[in-house]
Structures are given as C-alpha cells and as structure tokens.
Amino acid sequence: MKLNGSSHSKETDESLLEKYISDNDLSLLGELYARHSEMVYYVCLRYFKDEEKSKDAVIQLFEQLIVKVKKQTIQDFPKWLYVVAKNFCLMELRAGKNNFEVSTSEFVDFPNNLHPHESYAEKEERLSQLENCIEKLPEKQRISIDLFFINEKCYKEVVEITGFSMNDVKSYIQNGKRNLKNCMEKADEQI
Amino acid sequence: MSKFSSDINYLRQYVNGELSPTEMYEIERAMHDDEMLMDIIEGLDTEKFLKSSPPTAALHDQIEIIVTKHSKAKVFNLKKYFVAASIIALFTIGGIYFIYNDSPATRVGDESITFEPHDSENNSVIPEIADSSLVVFSGKDSITKENTLVQNQDKSSKVVSTEPIAKKKLLVYQAKPKMQVVIEGPKYLNKDEAEVIELTPRSETKSPQTELLTAKVGTGTPTPNTNIAKTQADLQRLDLDPQTKANLSAVLSRQTIENKVDLKEKQSENTLSEVLITGNSLASKKHGNARIVSSSDGIDALVAKPIQNGSPSCGWATFNVYMKVQLNKKGFTTYNVNISFDLDAQMKPTNIEIKTSSNPKLNAVIIDILKNGPTWENKDPNHPTFIRINSEEAQK
C-alpha cells in the first residue's frame, strides 16, 4: 500500500469509506485516514501539548476506526473524525494523572441546526440586542470585538491598532464573545 | 467545517504570518465559526512553539505499517485455515484408505496367491482369481475358475511367484481362519456350499493331496493305507487351522478303520477260499470290484457262499450238498440266486428275501428249502445273512 499518490487519491472521502465498508480493504481506510491524519495530529497536539503523545494518539485512533467506522453512519468524515479525536484526547487527559481539568462543556457533539431560520424582524431585533450587549462589555473587550467583528481587522492588525499583545487580543475577543452570548441569552429569556 | 480545515499548509502559513491581513482575517473569522479549525490552528501554534517538524511522513508510514500488519494477520489466518483444512483432508483420506484396506477383499490373510505356470505349454491360461479365499494351483495343470474370474483384479493383492513349482509338491493355500475345509462326500458334506472350499482341480491329473481331499468317502476305491499314512503326515505339515486339520484327520482315520475292516474280512474269507465281497450291499457288488471266487471243495452243481455274517451250522460242504439235492428234486439244475435272511430263535432262516434270481419259479422253492434246512450261525445278529447260490460258478 502506498498512501501517497495511490490509485485512490482522486476518490472522495465518502467513496473510500463506502468501499472500505463493503470490501473490508484496510488500505482504503488507511488512504482515507492519511488524508486527515495531520488534522488529527494537530488537534491532539493542541490538547496534549506533546508531540510523541499526539503521534501515538493518531495511531491509536486509526486502530479504533477500523472497527468504529463500520458501526456508525458517517455523513461528513472529517467532521466526524474531529469529534472522535477531540473526545479521545479529552478522555485521555481526564484519565491521566496530571489532574487536567476538562469541563464537560468542552466535549463536543455533532452540531444540530446552529443557524435556525430567522425572519427579518427577528434579525433586526437580535441585532439591536447585540448592540446593547456590546455596549455593556468591558472596554478592552468591546474595542477588540469592534475591531475584529465589525471592522474586520485581523488579530495582527488589532494588535497594531490597540497595542495589546496578541494573546490579550485573542483573550479579549474570546471573552467578549462569550459575554455577548450570555447577554443575548439573558435578553432572550427576558423576552 | 471551513474550507481551511483541510489545508494544513495554508494554515501553517497563517500561523507563520505569511498571509495577508485579509487572508488572515478570513481564517480568523472562520475560526470563530469552526471549532475544528481553531483547534488545528492552536495545534499548529503549539508545534511552532515546540519547534517540532511536521509529522506527516512519519504518520503515513505508521499507518501503512498498521495496514500491512493487519493484512498479514489476515493472510496468516487464511494460512492457518488452509493448513487445518489440509490436515483434515489428509486424515480423511487416510481414514478412507485404512477402511478400504481393512475390507475383506484386501485383507492380508485373504490375499490371493497365483503361481506362474512352470510349463510353458499351458501358459496361455493364466489363472485369475476373483474370490479372495480361492486358492489357485497351477503347474502343468492350469486351473481356472471360469465363473469367478475378474479381469481387473488389483495386482497388489496378488503374489506372483516366478519360482517353478514341482508337479507333486504340495502347494500352500490360505483360507479364512474361521472357514472350515469340508471334505466333499456324502457322509461328511453337510455344510453350505458357500463355505466349501473346493480343492478339486478341473484337470484330470491330480496331485496326491487333491486326490485324497476329493475322494468320495465310501463310494470310490478305498485309499490304500500307505497313502493314508503318508497323507496324514502331509496334513500335519499343512498350514491349516486346527479345525480343518481335525476334520481331515477324522476323515482319514475313518477311512483307515474301514480299510482295516475290509482287510480283516478279506483275510477271514481267504481262509475259506471263498467269495470276497466288500461292503454290506449287494448293489455295490455289481459295480464294484468284488470278486467271486469258485469253491475248491469239489461241489460241481452248486455253490452257496456267505456274503456276510452267517454260516450254516453243519458247514458249507454239507449245506451245499443239501441245497443241490433239494433243488435237483424240484427239477432245477441251473440257478443263480442272491438271498438274504435273518435267523429266528431256533437259528432257522426267517424273513428270507430273494434279492436276485435267475428264475422266479425258483424263489419259493429256495425259501422253502432254506426254512426246512439246517440251522445257522450268525456273527452279527444285527445284520442279515447274505448268501449266493449259483450253479454256473460251481461248474467252472
């Protein structure tokens, strides 16, 4: 089996997955997994912060997939693989001795309809609520949110404009976003 | 999933700050809607922080190893199944072969034995055997059993000897251990024909042993005592089962006893220089070799001789004179009569039967003469007395 440049390189993920399930040819699954192995590795590296552990996790995940892909209905293989990889890493961190705290909220589910159909009036109402919530944010968070989401400045530009550090900008944007979400949920409850 | 998630190199460019602000913003904006993209970029940031090299090639190699390992394991399983199936097949074939070899047709003890003819004159007839228990002798006298020939007999079941066999040499045969060899004859042949091993060759020339074994007991010429003794000795050398030997010995012993009786009778009768008859049946005298010897006591017209058991109390000479006188009185000068009779309490003839007679008118006369004649002595009261009264023999 040659994963790179093999005869299956032009086939879609869905095609390879179907063939593997029907033919039970592991090279097909290897081909498919190799396409997304980097993604899995970097997701694991993001949580483990360890190169070798992340590599081991990639191999362990592949051995799990040999059986797992036949037991589940997979519509979007990369997204499904990401969820499986992230949950694997979180489970490993929870089972580890380093008492790494992982909140259950970090475990991801397959998203349902994140963008339900909204009417124009409902959108207008939510935008006015969002403006009210932005006004209520702390200043650094509000400035960073305004530059990034409204003025469409990248992190690097925000850093250059505000003089905040990159990590601060990322943190302000991330925290401001969460506060806006909480504010919007409170507004929805009041309605 | 955003379009950037699968393009790690592009994301790596983003992490390295190699993209324009607009391109960077696209990725950063996508990160807020795509959690996976955010995790990948954070992973790339970690990689950059750890200053590690991209693991792509190493990951692909490890995946390839796993795929190969699983494939080999699968092939190994198939190999195991193949080996197991081969072993089962071998055992099955071996079992069938064993069962086949254990069948009666191929059992070692039942192997047919064929001897090549010594004489080339009859080589055209090659004995072939169908019955595994059948023994075929061949020499000058090739023996074939036409009804039991099988053309395609397995050659492995035959033992072919190229060594010449002497004509009179006793040939070895093998029989089923439990099968009795029965001598063909009216007295002892009381077995199913299927169990009889017929040793009688079709050829007229017979070896001494086959003559012995096929002699009809009591119906043919008795086997000489010397031959019987020799045959008994040969019988002990035969590779026969004990039951068969016992049967054959019993037959030979019985024949020996009968011959002794015959000889004894012959001796006793020779003292009288009289007629000698073997057996106790008149019918056998017609076809047998019984001889009637003329009397030497000078009686011309009549000779009355005992065949068995009895004799007149007054002696044969007086009795013959009496019979001649009495018959001449009745007008009979030529006669040939065979008579049997028992003796009553007064030792007078009773139950007189005329077995054969040259003149029917003579029968009643002779019966009357015998009843009024002398008394008799009987050596064996359980058997009747036989006599012959013959005028022709007397005149020779």
XYZ file of C-alpha atoms in Angstrom, chain B residues 24-351:
328
model
C -5.553 36.103 7.888
C -8.817 37.697 8.803
C -10.701 35.102 6.705
C -9.071 32.349 8.662
C -9.552 34.059 11.997
C -13.177 34.790 11.219
C -13.663 31.183 10.184
C -12.068 30.027 13.406
C -14.898 31.618 15.375
C -17.436 29.602 13.462
C -15.377 26.414 13.172
C -14.154 24.858 16.356
C -12.109 22.277 14.494
C -10.239 24.963 12.602
C -9.500 26.720 15.833
C -8.129 23.518 17.380
C -5.971 22.855 14.328
C -4.553 26.362 14.369
C -3.889 26.107 18.065
C -2.166 22.777 17.382
C -0.068 24.481 14.742
C 0.729 27.227 17.214
C 1.861 24.533 19.654
C 4.012 22.961 17.007
C 5.549 26.337 16.278
C 6.101 26.868 19.968
C 7.685 23.415 20.380
C 9.688 23.997 17.190
C 8.879 20.460 16.056
C 8.840 19.386 12.467
C 5.666 18.390 10.627
C 4.936 14.675 11.288
C 3.139 13.971 8.037
C 5.566 11.452 6.574
C 6.025 9.633 9.858
C 2.285 9.392 10.380
C 1.730 7.988 6.908
C 4.451 5.408 7.432
C 2.939 4.250 10.698
C -0.492 3.988 9.162
C 0.983 1.970 6.321
C 2.650 -0.378 8.799
C -0.619 -0.948 10.579
C -2.406 -1.647 7.317
C 0.303 -4.115 6.287
C 0.289 -5.797 9.684
C -3.442 -6.302 9.577
C -3.254 -7.643 6.040
C -0.527 -10.113 7.031
C -2.558 -11.173 10.018
C -5.446 -11.816 7.691
C -3.264 -13.824 5.319
C -1.820 -15.703 8.272
C -5.313 -16.593 9.379
C -6.051 -17.861 5.897
C -2.833 -19.876 6.004
C -3.873 -21.392 9.300
C -7.236 -22.317 7.849
C -5.507 -23.819 4.827
C -3.157 -25.868 6.998
C -6.031 -27.035 9.162
C -8.057 -27.974 6.109
C -5.089 -29.857 4.662
C -4.605 -31.816 7.863
C -8.286 -32.697 7.994
C -8.176 -33.761 4.357
C -5.136 -35.935 4.998
C -6.780 -37.604 7.973
C -9.920 -38.162 5.936
C -8.012 -39.712 3.060
C -6.006 -41.811 5.491
C -9.167 -42.999 7.184
C -10.776 -43.925 3.900
C -7.607 -45.719 2.839
C -7.483 -47.584 6.150
C -11.129 -48.607 5.917
C -10.665 -49.665 2.315
C -7.610 -51.741 3.173
C -9.439 -53.333 6.072
C -12.170 -54.604 3.793
C -12.318 -58.395 3.263
C -11.277 -58.157 -0.354
C -7.911 -56.684 0.504
C -7.143 -58.186 3.889
C -3.699 -59.657 4.063
C -4.909 -63.026 5.198
C -7.152 -63.272 2.217
C -4.643 -62.367 -0.397
C -4.937 -64.427 -3.473
C -1.869 -66.237 -4.455
C -1.088 -67.094 -8.002
C 1.782 -69.245 -9.104
C 3.145 -68.854 -12.514
C 2.862 -71.993 -14.590
C 6.076 -73.919 -14.692
C 5.374 -75.441 -18.027
C 5.139 -73.121 -20.951
C 2.679 -75.421 -22.667
C -0.273 -74.118 -20.771
C 0.905 -70.607 -20.336
C -1.956 -69.359 -22.393
C -4.229 -69.970 -19.463
C -3.349 -67.549 -16.723
C -5.363 -68.058 -13.622
C -7.115 -65.013 -12.376
C -8.879 -65.048 -9.109
C -11.973 -63.261 -8.020
C -12.728 -64.887 -4.733
C -10.180 -63.806 -2.208
C -10.440 -67.120 -0.389
C -9.969 -69.148 -3.504
C -6.708 -70.911 -3.948
C -5.399 -71.444 -7.386
C -2.902 -74.107 -8.152
C -1.121 -74.110 -11.368
C 1.679 -76.027 -12.809
C 1.231 -78.200 -15.787
C -2.375 -78.290 -14.855
C -3.514 -74.763 -15.044
C -6.643 -74.225 -13.083
C -9.174 -71.623 -13.880
C -12.398 -70.877 -12.205
C -14.386 -69.529 -15.062
C -17.331 -68.228 -13.143
C -15.267 -66.221 -10.729
C -12.874 -64.501 -12.975
C -12.341 -60.846 -12.525
C -10.288 -59.220 -15.173
C -9.338 -56.096 -13.322
C -8.184 -57.631 -10.103
C -5.912 -55.367 -8.158
C -2.399 -56.510 -8.847
C -1.265 -55.560 -5.414
C -3.440 -58.235 -3.884
C -1.725 -60.955 -5.859
C 1.548 -62.533 -5.034
C 3.146 -63.861 -8.124
C 5.865 -66.375 -7.763
C 8.160 -66.946 -10.662
C 9.792 -69.912 -8.980
C 8.911 -73.185 -10.708
C 6.713 -75.446 -8.664
C 7.258 -79.178 -8.761
C 4.350 -81.155 -10.020
C 3.787 -83.187 -6.900
C 4.801 -80.528 -4.468
C 2.124 -79.613 -2.051
C 1.156 -76.045 -2.670
C 0.320 -73.692 0.097
C -3.060 -72.150 0.312
C -4.593 -69.736 2.706
C -8.115 -69.737 3.904
C -10.177 -67.583 6.143
C -9.374 -68.511 9.714
C -12.911 -69.377 10.674
C -13.737 -71.170 7.465
C -13.816 -74.914 7.730
C -12.494 -77.051 4.992
C -15.068 -79.691 4.338
C -14.326 -82.889 2.508
C -16.740 -83.476 -0.245
C -18.590 -86.720 0.329
C -21.987 -87.989 1.303
C -21.111 -88.730 4.904
C -19.442 -85.525 5.907
C -20.544 -82.896 3.495
C -23.195 -81.178 5.456
C -22.205 -77.562 5.055
C -23.383 -74.745 2.952
C -21.846 -74.778 -0.431
C -20.578 -71.277 0.073
C -18.377 -72.465 2.885
C -16.931 -75.340 0.983
C -13.539 -74.743 -0.407
C -13.429 -76.829 -3.477
C -9.962 -78.091 -3.990
C -10.826 -80.341 -6.882
C -8.922 -79.242 -9.922
C -10.653 -79.464 -13.228
C -7.760 -81.180 -14.774
C -7.783 -84.961 -14.806
C -4.258 -85.149 -13.484
C -4.295 -84.621 -9.749
C -1.682 -84.296 -7.157
C -1.802 -86.905 -4.384
C -3.196 -84.421 -1.958
C -6.008 -83.353 -4.165
C -6.868 -86.978 -4.807
C -7.131 -87.545 -1.150
C -9.147 -84.479 -0.406
C -11.630 -85.084 -3.160
C -12.131 -88.797 -2.650
C -15.786 -89.621 -2.191
C -15.969 -91.392 1.077
C -17.494 -94.849 0.746
C -18.201 -94.538 -2.932
C -14.858 -94.920 -4.615
C -11.865 -97.114 -4.349
C -10.590 -97.048 -0.814
C -7.400 -95.150 -0.303
C -4.538 -97.515 0.440
C -3.329 -97.474 3.989
C 0.124 -96.459 2.931
C -1.253 -93.490 1.088
C -3.408 -92.539 4.049
C -0.459 -92.603 6.404
C 1.542 -90.513 4.038
C -1.314 -88.119 3.605
C -1.763 -87.790 7.332
C 1.876 -86.834 7.612
C 1.470 -84.316 4.844
C -1.626 -82.986 6.507
C 0.320 -82.146 9.650
C 2.719 -80.109 7.586
C -0.046 -78.130 6.021
C -0.612 -74.606 7.230
C -4.206 -75.212 8.093
C -6.242 -74.048 11.021
C -6.737 -76.632 13.771
C -10.403 -77.223 12.981
C -9.645 -78.078 9.395
C -6.846 -80.377 10.399
C -9.111 -82.108 12.862
C -11.763 -82.665 10.221
C -9.296 -84.004 7.725
C -7.710 -86.268 10.306
C -11.101 -87.599 11.277
C -11.857 -88.469 7.683
C -8.537 -90.180 7.187
C -8.930 -92.126 10.415
C -12.366 -93.281 9.392
C -11.076 -94.419 6.042
C -8.227 -96.239 7.722
C -10.619 -98.101 10.002
C -12.838 -99.105 7.117
C -9.888 -100.380 5.148
C -8.748 -102.378 8.114
C -12.181 -103.943 8.419
C -12.141 -104.804 4.761
C -8.741 -106.345 5.018
C -9.710 -108.294 8.086
C -12.727 -109.660 6.369
C -10.625 -110.447 3.388
C -8.258 -112.461 5.496
C -11.013 -114.388 7.210
C -12.690 -115.177 3.966
C -9.423 -116.198 2.410
C -9.144 -118.965 4.938
C -12.267 -120.394 3.433
C -11.064 -119.727 -0.089
C -14.440 -118.342 -0.688
C -16.109 -115.358 -2.210
C -14.930 -111.905 -1.107
C -17.253 -109.033 -1.051
C -16.534 -105.609 0.303
C -19.220 -103.613 1.969
C -22.567 -104.903 3.036
C -24.539 -104.018 -0.038
C -25.229 -106.360 -2.848
C -25.760 -103.475 -5.179
C -22.179 -102.426 -4.719
C -21.002 -105.748 -5.934
C -22.458 -105.126 -9.350
C -20.372 -102.070 -9.933
C -17.532 -102.611 -7.564
C -14.509 -104.727 -7.824
C -15.915 -107.543 -5.762
C -14.744 -110.865 -6.895
C -16.495 -114.196 -6.661
C -14.058 -116.960 -6.460
C -15.071 -120.518 -7.198
C -15.037 -123.041 -4.473
C -12.367 -125.641 -4.325
C -14.296 -128.286 -2.377
C -15.443 -130.232 -5.427
C -19.093 -129.391 -5.434
C -19.977 -129.001 -9.090
C -23.573 -128.060 -9.327
C -23.994 -125.645 -6.540
C -22.005 -123.056 -4.740
C -23.597 -121.246 -1.800
C -21.396 -118.648 -0.219
C -21.911 -116.195 2.572
C -21.542 -112.593 1.820
C -21.533 -111.564 5.427
C -22.182 -112.752 8.918
C -23.786 -116.177 8.810
C -22.690 -119.687 8.054
C -24.537 -122.989 8.267
C -24.099 -124.956 11.478
C -23.342 -128.138 9.524
C -20.688 -126.472 7.429
C -20.717 -125.184 3.891
C -19.975 -128.508 2.219
C -22.902 -130.284 3.825
C -25.144 -127.295 3.194
C -24.175 -127.172 -0.461
C -24.906 -130.851 -0.892
C -28.227 -130.357 0.784
C -29.155 -127.455 -1.462
C -28.080 -129.306 -4.632
C -30.074 -132.375 -3.771
C -33.168 -130.441 -2.821
C -33.098 -128.285 -5.962
C -32.477 -131.235 -8.211
C -35.513 -132.867 -6.647
C -37.546 -129.873 -7.692
C -36.105 -130.030 -11.203
C -33.716 -127.041 -11.072
C -30.242 -127.631 -12.416
C -29.136 -124.076 -13.335
C -29.746 -121.227 -10.982
C -28.246 -118.067 -9.698
C -29.899 -116.628 -6.634
C -28.872 -113.967 -4.134
C -30.595 -114.339 -0.814
C -30.769 -112.516 2.481
C -32.363 -113.733 5.675
C -32.457 -113.331 9.394
C -32.303 -116.066 11.979
C -35.051 -116.810 14.441
C -34.685 -118.100 17.994
C -34.071 -121.638 16.722
C -31.382 -120.207 14.419
C -33.550 -121.099 11.431
C -33.710 -118.716 8.444
C -36.596 -116.303 8.586
C -37.540 -113.132 6.691
